[in-house]
Amino acid sequence: MPSAQDTAPDRAVDDGRPPSRLRQLAAASVGNAVEWYDWYAYSFLAAYFADQIFPKSSGNSLVPLLSSFAVFAVGFFMRPVGGLVMGAVADRRGRRSALTLTILLMGGGSLLVALTPTYASAGVLAPVVLVIARLVQGLSVGGEFAASTTFLVESAGPGRRGLFSSFQYVSTSIGQLLASGIAALLAGQLSDRQMGQWGWRVAFLVGAVLSLLGLWIRRGAQETRSAERQAERPGLFEALRRHPRQSLLICGITVGGTIAYYTWTTYLPTYAQVNAGFDKGDSLTIGTLSLAFFAVLQPLGGLLSDRIGRKPLLLGFSLGFAVLAVPLLHLVSDAWISLLLVQCAGMVLLTGYTAIAAAVNAEVFPARVRAAGIGFPYSLTVAVFGGTAPYVGTWFAQAGNAGLFPWYVAVLCLVSFAVYLALPETARQPLER
């Protein structure tokens, strides 16, 4: 952990002038929301375009869906590369430069998804194009978390790192909310056939346009890396080489949070469809309502952590999911209210992690390698456990063992609980700039 002697005054800097806190929040949050809209639109619409891109197996109707989720997971495995490379850009060239580059990549990937040909028209080229698009987006998202996490926390005023940290997932939730809402709107206005033929492409075209808006807003952001730090040029693997303990700590902090997060915010609608016969359109509507509830909770969690510390929230989150993941997921049925209550209950528990994840991660590493130090181990853990959650859950269902997936979630949350017990409290320690 950085010492108090190494810290500079608690303010962001750009040519010597303190920036507007609101403007910094907007620059990080709006761009981040657009990034995550593009990323999550894929998951929400996979059930509609899977048959168009992947050939159907005569023996199993789940094969196209499994294939589309496999591509979803492939995109996640580019995230560690993005976290390392874009994190290094943020540490060497500044947080703002990295944020500009990540949103350009995401917009390009979204446009490529929208233009992906069908298997019927292009054969094997169709899934190849989709994989390339997801690799580009994975690179972008991996770098986005590294850069925006450091940018948000370094922009915070005294005693407000938890609050600023919460906007990482406020904006992520808004992006998901837009993706879920637009998917639900399209599903409600178009037939299943129209959605499968062309409706799903509309959402990705919208994402490409929104990326231009995010780029314009981010160009007005002020750099948070001090002038002395900007003169430094840390090596690509310096964080891993010089801070191996902190790198492992990020993995332990993240593993329970990422499996719970992607299960509850991304996979749960599909879980309800596959295991309880839930209607596609209704599950997307419920996902939209619960995401709005989740976004409102985040600043409250951030403020609470600034008052009582990070550890109580982390311990409450991890123990809550370790105990309740199995009974909650077993409560999912084809009743509308059951899915809504299960999803909202999980969102309350999840806030103990998501509201403060950015602050906790940023407080682990010194400023010199903060972005790359967070980006690689965080993104690697998310790729291994978060990105594969939809695939693992669907695979369990295909194998006739759907009941094992809730236990999988509970065990990983228990692992993080053990890490949180040993974690030092950092809420009131000064942050190195």
Short mmCIF file of C-alpha atoms in Angstrom, two decimals:
data_model
loop_
_atom_site.label_atom_id
_atom_site.label_comp_id
_atom_site.label_asym_id
_atom_site.label_seq_id
_atom_site.Cartn_x
_atom_site.Cartn_y
_atom_site.Cartn_z
CA MET A 1 0.00 0.00 0.00
CA PRO A 2 1.26 3.52 -0.68
CA SER A 3 2.32 5.50 2.35
CA ALA A 4 1.07 8.88 3.47
CA GLN A 5 4.43 10.44 2.69
CA ASP A 6 4.03 9.56 -0.99
CA THR A 7 0.69 11.25 -1.39
CA ALA A 8 -0.07 14.55 -3.04
CA PRO A 9 -3.01 16.84 -2.27
CA ASP A 10 -6.36 15.08 -2.78
CA ARG A 11 -7.34 16.64 -6.08
CA ALA A 12 -7.12 15.84 -9.77
CA VAL A 13 -4.69 17.84 -11.83
CA ASP A 14 -4.40 19.09 -15.37
CA ASP A 15 -1.99 21.94 -16.08
CA GLY A 16 -2.23 22.92 -12.41
CA ARG A 17 -5.99 23.57 -12.28
CA PRO A 18 -8.42 21.45 -10.23
CA PRO A 19 -11.18 20.17 -12.53
CA SER A 20 -14.92 20.32 -11.98
CA ARG A 21 -15.88 17.17 -10.07
CA LEU A 22 -19.20 17.01 -11.94
CA ARG A 23 -17.49 17.31 -15.30
CA GLN A 24 -15.05 14.52 -14.42
CA LEU A 25 -17.92 12.28 -13.34
CA ALA A 26 -19.76 12.99 -16.58
CA ALA A 27 -16.70 12.27 -18.74
CA ALA A 28 -16.09 8.90 -17.10
CA SER A 29 -19.72 7.92 -16.64
CA VAL A 30 -21.21 8.80 -20.02
CA GLY A 31 -18.41 7.14 -21.93
CA ASN A 32 -18.50 4.12 -19.65
CA ALA A 33 -22.27 3.77 -20.11
CA VAL A 34 -21.86 3.75 -23.88
CA GLU A 35 -19.05 1.20 -23.65
CA TRP A 36 -21.16 -1.16 -21.59
CA TYR A 37 -24.28 -0.66 -23.68
CA ASP A 38 -22.34 -1.96 -26.67
CA TRP A 39 -20.92 -4.87 -24.66
CA TYR A 40 -24.19 -6.04 -23.05
CA ALA A 41 -26.40 -5.68 -26.11
CA TYR A 42 -24.77 -8.90 -27.29
CA SER A 43 -25.87 -10.88 -24.24
CA PHE A 44 -29.44 -9.55 -24.23
CA LEU A 45 -29.94 -10.28 -27.94
CA ALA A 46 -28.04 -13.58 -28.22
CA ALA A 47 -31.25 -15.61 -28.13
CA TYR A 48 -32.47 -13.79 -31.26
CA PHE A 49 -29.42 -13.87 -33.53
CA ALA A 50 -27.90 -17.23 -32.51
CA ASP A 51 -29.82 -19.12 -35.21
CA GLN A 52 -28.74 -16.59 -37.85
CA ILE A 53 -25.00 -16.86 -37.22
CA PHE A 54 -24.57 -20.47 -36.11
CA PRO A 55 -26.01 -23.56 -37.85
CA LYS A 56 -28.58 -25.51 -35.85
CA SER A 57 -27.81 -28.98 -34.61
CA SER A 58 -30.54 -31.41 -35.54
CA GLY A 59 -30.24 -33.04 -32.14
CA ASN A 60 -30.24 -30.09 -29.76
CA SER A 61 -31.88 -26.67 -30.04
CA LEU A 62 -29.51 -25.21 -27.40
CA VAL A 63 -26.45 -25.53 -29.67
CA PRO A 64 -26.80 -22.08 -31.37
CA LEU A 65 -27.32 -20.43 -27.99
CA LEU A 66 -24.32 -22.23 -26.53
CA SER A 67 -22.24 -21.14 -29.54
CA SER A 68 -23.24 -17.49 -29.13
CA PHE A 69 -22.37 -17.59 -25.42
CA ALA A 70 -19.05 -19.23 -26.29
CA VAL A 71 -18.28 -16.17 -28.46
CA PHE A 72 -19.40 -14.00 -25.52
CA ALA A 73 -16.77 -15.79 -23.41
CA VAL A 74 -14.12 -15.44 -26.17
CA GLY A 75 -14.58 -11.67 -26.03
CA PHE A 76 -13.90 -11.80 -22.32
CA PHE A 77 -10.55 -13.48 -22.91
CA MET A 78 -9.35 -10.40 -24.78
CA ARG A 79 -10.12 -8.34 -21.71
CA PRO A 80 -6.88 -9.22 -19.86
CA VAL A 81 -4.93 -8.10 -22.94
CA GLY A 82 -6.95 -4.88 -23.00
CA GLY A 83 -6.46 -4.39 -19.26
CA LEU A 84 -2.71 -4.80 -19.62
CA VAL A 85 -2.18 -2.80 -22.83
CA MET A 86 -4.71 -0.01 -22.22
CA GLY A 87 -3.72 0.11 -18.57
CA ALA A 88 -0.13 0.68 -19.67
CA VAL A 89 -1.33 3.44 -22.02
CA ALA A 90 -3.15 5.06 -19.08
CA ASP A 91 -0.05 4.81 -16.87
CA ARG A 92 2.33 6.05 -19.59
CA ARG A 93 0.22 8.52 -21.58
CA GLY A 94 -2.51 9.48 -19.15
CA ARG A 95 -5.98 8.26 -18.21
CA ARG A 96 -7.74 10.50 -20.74
CA SER A 97 -5.78 9.13 -23.72
CA ALA A 98 -6.69 5.57 -22.75
CA LEU A 99 -10.37 6.45 -22.29
CA THR A 100 -10.50 8.01 -25.76
CA LEU A 101 -8.93 4.96 -27.37
CA THR A 102 -11.19 2.43 -25.63
CA ILE A 103 -14.42 4.07 -26.76
CA LEU A 104 -13.21 4.26 -30.38
CA LEU A 105 -12.51 0.52 -30.32
CA MET A 106 -15.89 -0.27 -28.77
CA GLY A 107 -17.80 1.75 -31.37
CA GLY A 108 -15.94 0.01 -34.18
CA GLY A 109 -16.67 -3.42 -32.71
CA SER A 110 -20.35 -2.62 -32.32
CA LEU A 111 -20.62 -1.53 -35.94
CA LEU A 112 -18.94 -4.75 -37.04
CA VAL A 113 -21.46 -6.85 -35.06
CA ALA A 114 -24.32 -4.95 -36.71
CA LEU A 115 -22.89 -5.75 -40.16
CA THR A 116 -22.13 -9.43 -39.46
CA PRO A 117 -23.53 -11.56 -42.31
CA THR A 118 -25.74 -14.57 -41.65
CA TYR A 119 -24.48 -18.14 -41.88
CA ALA A 120 -26.91 -18.75 -44.74
CA SER A 121 -25.39 -15.95 -46.83
CA ALA A 122 -21.68 -16.18 -45.92
CA GLY A 123 -21.13 -19.60 -44.37
CA VAL A 124 -18.27 -19.87 -41.91
CA LEU A 125 -17.33 -16.23 -42.50
CA ALA A 126 -20.34 -15.18 -40.38
CA PRO A 127 -19.09 -16.56 -37.03
CA VAL A 128 -15.54 -15.47 -37.92
CA VAL A 129 -16.68 -11.83 -38.32
CA LEU A 130 -18.63 -12.05 -35.06
CA VAL A 131 -15.59 -13.41 -33.20
CA ILE A 132 -13.37 -10.60 -34.55
CA ALA A 133 -15.92 -7.99 -33.47
CA ARG A 134 -16.09 -9.45 -29.96
CA LEU A 135 -12.29 -9.59 -29.71
CA VAL A 136 -12.12 -5.86 -30.51
CA GLN A 137 -14.83 -5.12 -27.95
CA GLY A 138 -13.11 -7.32 -25.36
CA LEU A 139 -9.88 -5.37 -25.83
CA SER A 140 -11.82 -2.14 -25.34
CA VAL A 141 -13.76 -3.21 -22.24
CA GLY A 142 -10.65 -4.61 -20.54
CA GLY A 143 -8.93 -1.27 -20.97
CA GLU A 144 -12.06 0.68 -20.04
CA PHE A 145 -12.27 -0.67 -16.50
CA ALA A 146 -8.57 -0.06 -15.86
CA ALA A 147 -8.64 3.52 -17.14
CA SER A 148 -12.04 4.63 -15.85
CA THR A 149 -11.48 3.09 -12.40
CA THR A 150 -8.29 5.05 -11.86
CA PHE A 151 -9.78 8.18 -13.45
CA LEU A 152 -12.88 8.17 -11.22
CA VAL A 153 -11.11 7.46 -7.93
CA GLU A 154 -8.29 9.95 -8.63
CA SER A 155 -10.92 12.61 -9.43
CA ALA A 156 -12.62 12.23 -6.04
CA GLY A 157 -12.48 14.80 -3.28
CA PRO A 158 -11.45 14.01 0.32
CA GLY A 159 -13.64 11.32 1.88
CA ARG A 160 -15.54 10.75 -1.36
CA ARG A 161 -13.64 7.93 -3.07
CA GLY A 162 -16.41 5.44 -2.29
CA LEU A 163 -19.06 7.74 -3.74
CA PHE A 164 -17.08 8.40 -6.92
CA SER A 165 -16.26 4.71 -7.14
CA SER A 166 -19.97 3.87 -7.19
CA PHE A 167 -20.41 5.71 -10.48
CA GLN A 168 -18.38 2.99 -12.19
CA TYR A 169 -21.36 0.69 -11.78
CA VAL A 170 -23.97 3.45 -11.98
CA SER A 171 -22.77 4.12 -15.51
CA THR A 172 -22.29 0.42 -16.23
CA SER A 173 -25.88 -0.17 -15.09
CA ILE A 174 -27.14 2.68 -17.25
CA GLY A 175 -25.39 1.10 -20.21
CA GLN A 176 -26.96 -2.27 -19.38
CA LEU A 177 -30.28 -0.54 -18.82
CA LEU A 178 -30.13 1.04 -22.26
CA ALA A 179 -29.18 -2.29 -23.82
CA SER A 180 -31.90 -4.18 -21.96
CA GLY A 181 -34.48 -1.44 -22.56
CA ILE A 182 -33.81 -1.18 -26.27
CA ALA A 183 -33.80 -4.98 -26.58
CA ALA A 184 -37.13 -5.14 -24.71
CA LEU A 185 -38.57 -2.35 -26.87
CA LEU A 186 -37.52 -4.08 -30.08
CA ALA A 187 -38.84 -7.42 -28.81
CA GLY A 188 -42.15 -5.80 -27.93
CA GLN A 189 -42.60 -4.01 -31.25
CA LEU A 190 -41.30 -6.70 -33.62
CA SER A 191 -42.18 -10.35 -34.12
CA ASP A 192 -39.68 -13.07 -33.21
CA ARG A 193 -39.06 -13.57 -36.92
CA GLN A 194 -38.33 -9.87 -37.51
CA MET A 195 -36.06 -9.79 -34.46
CA GLY A 196 -34.12 -12.77 -35.77
CA GLN A 197 -33.87 -11.42 -39.32
CA TRP A 198 -32.86 -7.78 -38.72
CA GLY A 199 -34.22 -6.31 -35.46
CA TRP A 200 -31.19 -7.28 -33.38
CA ARG A 201 -28.90 -5.33 -35.72
CA VAL A 202 -30.65 -2.05 -34.86
CA ALA A 203 -29.39 -2.18 -31.27
CA PHE A 204 -25.75 -2.49 -32.38
CA LEU A 205 -26.08 0.36 -34.88
CA VAL A 206 -27.42 2.53 -32.04
CA GLY A 207 -24.36 1.56 -29.99
CA ALA A 208 -21.97 2.64 -32.74
CA VAL A 209 -23.66 6.06 -32.91
CA LEU A 210 -23.64 6.46 -29.11
CA SER A 211 -19.89 5.78 -29.09
CA LEU A 212 -19.37 9.00 -31.04
CA LEU A 213 -21.29 10.88 -28.34
CA GLY A 214 -19.13 9.35 -25.62
CA LEU A 215 -15.98 10.26 -27.55
CA TRP A 216 -17.06 13.91 -27.80
CA ILE A 217 -17.75 14.14 -24.04
CA ARG A 218 -14.48 12.49 -23.07
CA ARG A 219 -12.44 14.91 -25.12
CA GLY A 220 -13.37 17.58 -22.54
CA ALA A 221 -12.09 15.59 -19.53
CA GLN A 222 -9.07 16.74 -17.52
CA GLU A 223 -6.13 14.46 -16.82
CA THR A 224 -5.88 13.10 -13.26
CA ARG A 225 -2.29 11.90 -13.44
CA SER A 226 0.14 14.40 -11.96
CA ALA A 227 2.80 16.07 -14.11
CA GLU A 228 5.56 14.14 -12.33
CA ARG A 229 3.80 10.84 -12.92
CA GLN A 230 3.21 11.66 -16.59
CA ALA A 231 6.98 11.94 -17.02
CA GLU A 232 7.33 8.30 -15.89
CA ARG A 233 7.18 5.43 -18.38
CA PRO A 234 6.54 2.20 -16.43
CA GLY A 235 7.13 -1.06 -18.30
CA LEU A 236 4.28 -3.17 -19.64
CA PHE A 237 4.71 -5.90 -17.00
CA GLU A 238 6.08 -3.73 -14.20
CA ALA A 239 2.97 -4.05 -12.01
CA LEU A 240 3.03 -7.84 -12.21
CA ARG A 241 6.77 -8.04 -11.66
CA ARG A 242 7.05 -5.61 -8.77
CA HIS A 243 3.66 -6.14 -7.11
CA PRO A 244 2.75 -9.85 -7.39
CA ARG A 245 0.94 -9.91 -4.03
CA GLN A 246 -1.30 -7.00 -5.00
CA SER A 247 -2.04 -8.66 -8.34
CA LEU A 248 -3.21 -11.84 -6.61
CA LEU A 249 -5.22 -9.75 -4.19
CA ILE A 250 -7.15 -8.16 -7.08
CA CYS A 251 -8.02 -11.68 -8.32
CA GLY A 252 -9.35 -12.68 -4.90
CA ILE A 253 -11.32 -9.46 -4.50
CA THR A 254 -12.90 -9.92 -7.93
CA VAL A 255 -13.76 -13.62 -8.25
CA GLY A 256 -16.93 -13.65 -6.13
CA GLY A 257 -18.05 -10.26 -7.34
CA THR A 258 -17.74 -11.10 -11.02
CA ILE A 259 -19.62 -14.42 -10.90
CA ALA A 260 -22.45 -12.88 -8.87
CA TYR A 261 -22.56 -9.79 -11.06
CA TYR A 262 -22.73 -11.56 -14.41
CA THR A 263 -25.16 -14.15 -13.08
CA TRP A 264 -27.61 -11.57 -11.73
CA THR A 265 -27.31 -8.77 -14.27
CA THR A 266 -26.62 -10.67 -17.50
CA TYR A 267 -27.42 -14.37 -17.34
CA LEU A 268 -30.49 -14.46 -15.08
CA PRO A 269 -33.04 -13.69 -17.86
CA THR A 270 -31.59 -16.53 -19.97
CA TYR A 271 -31.41 -18.77 -16.88
CA ALA A 272 -35.14 -18.21 -16.37
CA GLN A 273 -35.85 -18.94 -20.03
CA VAL A 274 -33.81 -22.16 -20.10
CA ASN A 275 -34.70 -23.58 -16.66
CA ALA A 276 -38.22 -22.26 -16.01
CA GLY A 277 -39.63 -21.71 -19.51
CA PHE A 278 -39.86 -17.96 -18.90
CA ASP A 279 -41.01 -15.73 -21.78
CA LYS A 280 -38.12 -13.94 -23.57
CA GLY A 281 -39.77 -10.53 -23.71
CA ASP A 282 -40.94 -10.64 -20.07
CA SER A 283 -37.49 -11.65 -18.82
CA LEU A 284 -35.93 -8.67 -20.63
CA THR A 285 -38.53 -6.32 -19.12
CA ILE A 286 -37.82 -7.61 -15.60
CA GLY A 287 -34.09 -7.26 -16.24
CA THR A 288 -34.65 -3.63 -17.19
CA LEU A 289 -36.63 -2.86 -14.01
CA SER A 290 -34.10 -4.55 -11.73
CA LEU A 291 -31.16 -2.76 -13.39
CA ALA A 292 -32.83 0.61 -12.72
CA PHE A 293 -33.20 -0.40 -9.06
CA PHE A 294 -29.55 -1.50 -9.00
CA ALA A 295 -28.31 1.83 -10.42
CA VAL A 296 -30.13 3.77 -7.68
CA LEU A 297 -28.50 1.64 -4.98
CA GLN A 298 -24.89 2.28 -6.07
CA PRO A 299 -24.31 5.83 -4.71
CA LEU A 300 -25.92 4.80 -1.42
CA GLY A 301 -23.44 1.94 -1.12
CA GLY A 302 -20.53 4.24 -2.01
CA LEU A 303 -21.54 6.84 0.59
CA LEU A 304 -21.99 4.15 3.23
CA SER A 305 -18.48 2.81 2.58
CA ASP A 306 -17.02 6.31 3.01
CA ARG A 307 -18.69 6.43 6.40
CA ILE A 308 -18.18 2.91 7.81
CA GLY A 309 -15.40 1.50 5.60
CA ARG A 310 -15.10 -0.93 2.68
CA LYS A 311 -14.80 -4.23 4.57
CA PRO A 312 -18.29 -4.40 6.13
CA LEU A 313 -19.90 -4.05 2.70
CA LEU A 314 -17.59 -6.59 1.08
CA LEU A 315 -18.15 -9.14 3.85
CA GLY A 316 -21.93 -8.65 3.74
CA PHE A 317 -21.97 -9.13 -0.04
CA SER A 318 -19.85 -12.28 -0.14
CA LEU A 319 -21.39 -14.04 2.84
CA GLY A 320 -24.88 -13.12 1.65
CA PHE A 321 -24.33 -14.74 -1.74
CA ALA A 322 -22.53 -17.76 -0.27
CA VAL A 323 -25.58 -18.48 1.87
CA LEU A 324 -28.43 -17.28 -0.39
CA ALA A 325 -27.35 -17.92 -4.00
CA VAL A 326 -28.72 -21.48 -4.04
CA PRO A 327 -32.14 -20.77 -2.46
CA LEU A 328 -32.61 -17.59 -4.52
CA LEU A 329 -31.92 -19.26 -7.87
CA HIS A 330 -34.13 -22.21 -6.93
CA LEU A 331 -37.00 -19.75 -6.37
CA VAL A 332 -36.98 -18.74 -10.06
CA SER A 333 -40.14 -20.04 -11.72
CA ASP A 334 -42.30 -19.05 -14.69
CA ALA A 335 -44.14 -16.52 -12.47
CA TRP A 336 -43.35 -12.87 -13.29
CA ILE A 337 -43.06 -11.81 -9.64
CA SER A 338 -40.63 -14.63 -8.74
CA LEU A 339 -37.98 -13.49 -11.21
CA LEU A 340 -38.40 -9.82 -10.24
CA LEU A 341 -38.01 -10.52 -6.52
CA VAL A 342 -35.03 -12.85 -6.99
CA GLN A 343 -33.25 -10.38 -9.24
CA CYS A 344 -33.86 -7.39 -6.94
CA ALA A 345 -32.79 -9.33 -3.82
CA GLY A 346 -29.53 -10.23 -5.53
CA MET A 347 -29.01 -6.60 -6.56
CA VAL A 348 -29.16 -5.46 -2.92
CA LEU A 349 -26.48 -7.95 -1.90
CA LEU A 350 -24.39 -7.24 -4.99
CA THR A 351 -24.20 -3.51 -4.16
CA GLY A 352 -21.83 -4.34 -1.30
CA TYR A 353 -19.25 -5.22 -3.96
CA THR A 354 -20.09 -3.16 -7.03
CA ALA A 355 -20.47 0.23 -5.31
CA ILE A 356 -16.89 0.15 -4.02
CA ALA A 357 -14.98 -2.19 -6.36
CA ALA A 358 -13.27 0.70 -8.17
CA ALA A 359 -12.13 2.31 -4.90
CA VAL A 360 -10.95 -0.96 -3.36
CA ASN A 361 -8.93 -1.86 -6.46
CA ALA A 362 -7.42 1.62 -6.85
CA GLU A 363 -6.39 1.66 -3.19
CA VAL A 364 -4.32 -1.52 -3.67
CA PHE A 365 -1.76 -0.16 -6.19
CA PRO A 366 0.57 2.88 -6.24
CA ALA A 367 -0.16 5.56 -8.87
CA ARG A 368 2.80 4.69 -11.10
CA VAL A 369 1.27 1.35 -12.21
CA ARG A 370 -2.29 1.69 -10.94
CA ALA A 371 -4.18 1.29 -14.23
CA ALA A 372 -2.17 -1.65 -15.58
CA GLY A 373 -1.91 -3.16 -12.10
CA ILE A 374 -5.69 -3.25 -11.79
CA GLY A 375 -6.47 -3.94 -15.43
CA PHE A 376 -4.72 -7.25 -16.04
CA PRO A 377 -5.58 -9.33 -12.93
CA TYR A 378 -9.10 -7.90 -12.76
CA SER A 379 -9.85 -8.61 -16.42
CA LEU A 380 -8.27 -12.05 -16.27
CA THR A 381 -10.48 -13.01 -13.33
CA VAL A 382 -13.58 -11.61 -15.02
CA ALA A 383 -12.72 -13.53 -18.20
CA VAL A 384 -12.28 -16.85 -16.39
CA PHE A 385 -15.28 -16.61 -14.06
CA GLY A 386 -17.58 -13.80 -15.23
CA GLY A 387 -17.41 -14.19 -19.00
CA THR A 388 -18.00 -17.92 -18.79
CA ALA A 389 -21.00 -17.68 -16.42
CA PRO A 390 -23.68 -17.75 -19.17
CA TYR A 391 -21.92 -20.61 -20.93
CA VAL A 392 -21.38 -22.63 -17.73
CA GLY A 393 -24.99 -22.12 -16.65
CA THR A 394 -26.36 -23.13 -20.06
CA TRP A 395 -23.99 -26.11 -20.21
CA PHE A 396 -25.20 -27.35 -16.81
CA ALA A 397 -28.78 -27.10 -18.10
CA GLN A 398 -27.92 -28.99 -21.29
CA ALA A 399 -26.26 -31.74 -19.24
CA GLY A 400 -29.35 -32.06 -17.04
CA ASN A 401 -27.62 -30.61 -13.94
CA ALA A 402 -29.02 -27.07 -13.82
CA GLY A 403 -29.11 -27.25 -10.01
CA LEU A 404 -25.30 -27.27 -9.83
CA PHE A 405 -24.89 -23.74 -11.16
CA PRO A 406 -26.19 -21.96 -8.00
CA TRP A 407 -23.66 -23.95 -5.94
CA TYR A 408 -20.91 -22.86 -8.32
CA VAL A 409 -21.84 -19.21 -7.62
CA ALA A 410 -21.97 -19.77 -3.86
CA VAL A 411 -18.54 -21.42 -3.65
CA LEU A 412 -16.79 -18.63 -5.57
CA CYS A 413 -18.39 -16.01 -3.32
CA LEU A 414 -17.12 -17.94 -0.30
CA VAL A 415 -13.58 -17.73 -1.73
CA SER A 416 -13.86 -13.93 -1.89
CA PHE A 417 -15.27 -13.84 1.65
CA ALA A 418 -12.00 -15.39 2.89
CA VAL A 419 -9.99 -12.76 0.99
CA TYR A 420 -12.09 -9.89 2.39
CA LEU A 421 -11.52 -11.11 5.94
CA ALA A 422 -7.75 -10.59 5.48
CA LEU A 423 -8.09 -7.33 3.54
CA PRO A 424 -6.88 -4.18 5.36
CA GLU A 425 -9.33 -1.30 5.62
CA THR A 426 -8.31 1.45 3.17
CA ALA A 427 -11.25 3.88 3.25
CA ARG A 428 -9.47 6.50 5.33
CA GLN A 429 -5.96 6.07 3.97
CA PRO A 430 -4.70 8.81 1.59
CA LEU A 431 -4.48 7.89 -2.09
CA GLU A 432 -1.15 8.31 -3.86
CA ARG A 433 -1.43 10.54 -6.94
#
